[in-house]
XYZ file of C-alpha atoms in Angstrom:
218
model
C -9.722 -11.946 16.687
C -6.909 -12.897 14.290
C -4.873 -9.896 13.199
C -4.842 -9.099 9.486
C -1.087 -8.501 9.667
C 1.140 -9.483 12.575
C 4.835 -8.762 13.075
C 6.401 -10.507 16.075
C 9.884 -9.915 17.498
C 11.352 -8.793 14.195
C 15.028 -7.901 13.983
C 16.595 -6.617 10.755
C 20.310 -6.043 10.320
C 21.868 -4.132 7.443
C 25.642 -3.936 7.194
C 25.941 -5.077 10.787
C 23.660 -2.284 12.010
C 20.296 -2.998 13.647
C 17.516 -1.337 11.641
C 14.706 -3.069 13.550
C 15.159 -4.432 17.075
C 12.407 -6.752 18.280
C 9.614 -4.873 16.530
C 6.167 -6.299 17.343
C 2.945 -4.998 15.819
C -0.567 -6.236 15.034
C -2.829 -4.581 12.449
C -6.471 -5.565 12.834
C -8.860 -6.200 9.946
C -10.274 -2.971 8.553
C -7.861 -0.808 10.527
C -5.809 2.038 9.095
C -2.532 1.997 11.014
C 0.108 4.677 10.537
C 3.751 3.775 11.134
C 5.467 7.071 11.844
C 9.050 7.951 12.599
C 12.015 10.020 11.538
C 14.122 9.249 8.481
C 16.200 6.133 9.143
C 13.924 4.824 11.902
C 13.157 1.598 10.007
C 9.787 2.436 8.414
C 10.692 1.354 4.889
C 12.405 -1.815 6.127
C 9.238 -2.736 8.041
C 7.180 -2.214 4.888
C 9.524 -4.370 2.799
C 9.325 -7.168 5.364
C 5.517 -7.165 5.230
C 5.555 -7.123 1.429
C 8.024 -10.012 1.339
C 10.824 -8.135 -0.426
C 13.114 -9.008 2.487
C 13.223 -11.660 5.224
C 13.756 -10.782 8.911
C 16.955 -11.857 10.641
C 14.788 -12.840 13.599
C 11.035 -12.939 14.194
C 8.020 -13.680 12.018
C 5.577 -11.922 9.702
C 2.060 -13.368 9.357
C -1.007 -12.410 7.340
C -4.413 -13.578 8.574
C -2.744 -16.128 10.844
C -0.528 -17.683 8.147
C 3.252 -17.296 8.440
C 4.684 -15.374 5.501
C 8.293 -14.999 6.663
C 10.499 -16.632 9.285
C 14.104 -15.898 10.332
C 16.118 -15.503 7.117
C 13.359 -17.220 5.108
C 10.562 -15.944 2.877
C 7.857 -18.594 3.139
C 5.328 -16.930 0.813
C 6.565 -14.729 -2.082
C 5.290 -11.156 -2.533
C 2.960 -11.992 -5.428
C 1.079 -14.551 -3.319
C 0.528 -12.381 -0.247
C -2.555 -10.599 -1.568
C -1.174 -7.140 -0.804
C -1.242 -3.930 -2.847
C 1.216 -1.078 -2.411
C 1.369 2.594 -3.355
C 4.981 3.765 -3.480
C 6.174 7.330 -3.007
C 7.189 7.509 -6.688
C 3.819 5.854 -7.611
C 5.521 3.483 -10.132
C 2.865 3.940 -12.821
C 3.577 2.302 -16.172
C 4.123 5.251 -18.543
C 3.299 3.274 -21.718
C -0.161 2.289 -20.436
C -3.253 4.467 -20.177
C -5.012 5.098 -16.873
C -7.361 2.174 -17.519
C -4.455 0.111 -18.827
C -2.513 0.566 -15.585
C -5.469 -0.764 -13.629
C -6.269 -3.597 -16.020
C -2.681 -4.815 -16.128
C -2.710 -5.449 -12.377
C -5.885 -7.520 -12.840
C -4.475 -9.480 -15.783
C -1.564 -10.564 -13.585
C -4.148 -11.802 -11.076
C -5.921 -13.665 -13.947
C -9.195 -11.814 -13.519
C -11.588 -12.423 -16.439
C -11.912 -9.630 -19.029
C -15.538 -8.781 -18.238
C -14.835 -8.553 -14.517
C -11.723 -6.448 -15.228
C -13.746 -3.861 -17.132
C -16.410 -3.766 -14.416
C -13.897 -3.215 -11.605
C -11.942 -0.589 -13.543
C -15.095 1.380 -14.404
C -16.266 1.308 -10.773
C -13.010 2.468 -9.183
C -12.355 5.171 -11.798
C -15.807 6.593 -11.061
C -15.030 6.623 -7.333
C -11.720 8.469 -7.712
C -13.101 10.896 -10.287
C -11.048 9.745 -13.264
C -13.652 8.265 -15.619
C -13.063 11.029 -18.145
C -9.279 10.448 -18.034
C -9.342 6.672 -18.533
C -7.605 6.803 -21.943
C -4.931 9.333 -20.926
C -1.316 8.348 -20.258
C 0.435 9.180 -16.952
C 2.723 11.730 -18.614
C -0.161 14.120 -19.325
C -1.810 13.838 -15.895
C -1.414 16.290 -13.041
C 0.304 15.193 -9.835
C -3.029 14.791 -8.095
C -4.431 12.706 -10.937
C -1.424 10.391 -10.852
C -1.973 9.902 -7.127
C -5.581 8.966 -7.858
C -4.470 6.414 -10.449
C -2.046 4.871 -7.943
C -4.666 4.409 -5.203
C -7.204 3.169 -7.785
C -4.704 0.590 -9.070
C -4.178 -0.659 -5.516
C -7.886 -0.833 -4.672
C -9.034 -2.424 -7.948
C -7.147 -5.573 -6.929
C -9.378 -5.981 -3.834
C -6.329 -6.859 -1.764
C -6.126 -8.283 1.741
C -4.385 -5.056 2.735
C -2.960 -1.891 1.184
C 0.467 -0.529 2.107
C 1.085 3.178 1.522
C 4.734 4.276 1.431
C 4.809 8.064 1.931
C 2.320 8.482 -0.952
C 1.661 12.172 -0.318
C 5.227 13.333 0.283
C 6.354 16.493 -1.532
C 2.820 17.655 -2.397
C 1.597 21.162 -1.676
C -0.737 21.671 1.270
C -3.952 22.119 -0.741
C -3.394 19.011 -2.867
C -2.398 16.931 0.148
C -5.596 17.934 1.949
C -7.695 16.963 -1.093
C -5.990 13.582 -1.478
C -6.124 12.796 2.244
C -9.902 13.169 2.033
C -9.998 10.875 -1.018
C -7.767 8.213 0.563
C -9.806 8.295 3.767
C -13.058 7.881 1.844
C -11.819 5.039 -0.366
C -10.050 3.081 2.386
C -12.634 3.426 5.144
C -15.685 2.909 2.939
C -14.316 -0.462 1.856
C -13.008 -1.323 5.331
C -9.579 -1.935 3.807
C -6.792 -2.957 6.166
C -4.068 -0.381 5.614
C -0.539 0.387 6.769
C 0.500 3.975 6.101
C 4.222 4.713 6.377
C 4.819 8.412 6.960
C 7.034 10.963 8.657
C 4.173 13.509 8.683
C 2.119 13.536 11.938
C -0.702 15.519 10.299
C -1.036 12.874 7.583
C -0.976 10.099 10.195
C -3.679 11.732 12.323
C -5.880 12.461 9.311
C -5.936 8.883 8.012
C -5.163 6.458 10.823
C -7.167 4.783 13.571
C -3.911 4.206 15.465
C -0.332 5.417 15.158
C 2.746 3.254 15.830
C 5.893 5.278 16.435
C 9.164 3.726 15.301
C 12.165 4.955 17.234
C 15.620 3.387 17.148
C 14.236 0.256 15.552
C 11.524 -0.394 18.139
C 7.803 0.364 18.208
């Protein structure tokens, strides 16, 4: 079976220091894979390589069998990789409503207006935000903003979703609630997912497998 995402022999140097050293990893279709490790272990660099924000110094990154990056070359730009990402700071557009945040992502993908409305209505219902569709991010609670961020990722129907420490700095009760939501949304759709986290509880709660990054190697 062709891996959804495959990283082979990746090296990444920053300022002459090796951040990743021969990292090799395959994420299968429909799998939720957690990449765990201490601060500075290379988790964020790995994520940026998959997204196409950076090119590896050595090695390759492929999605569904197609090479995306080669040594010091980005072959396919981020916007053409079919990936969605939820960053730790969520990166919601403050001047757009909840529905507007979701619709904007679909406009970029040139989805027709009728289909945009249908997808937005469906995902807002699933994450429990239908009644908040016209609200702006500034008036939402922390948990509601997290729901908007995962809804914006999923409404795009991406090849894979990348989660960059999305639940960091939340209190225990809210994290437990959102872990259940993320697990339901991701697994029900069979969405290929890479979760970057330093929290072993979070990794165990969401992932089918856990890859440990240590000193640049998996």
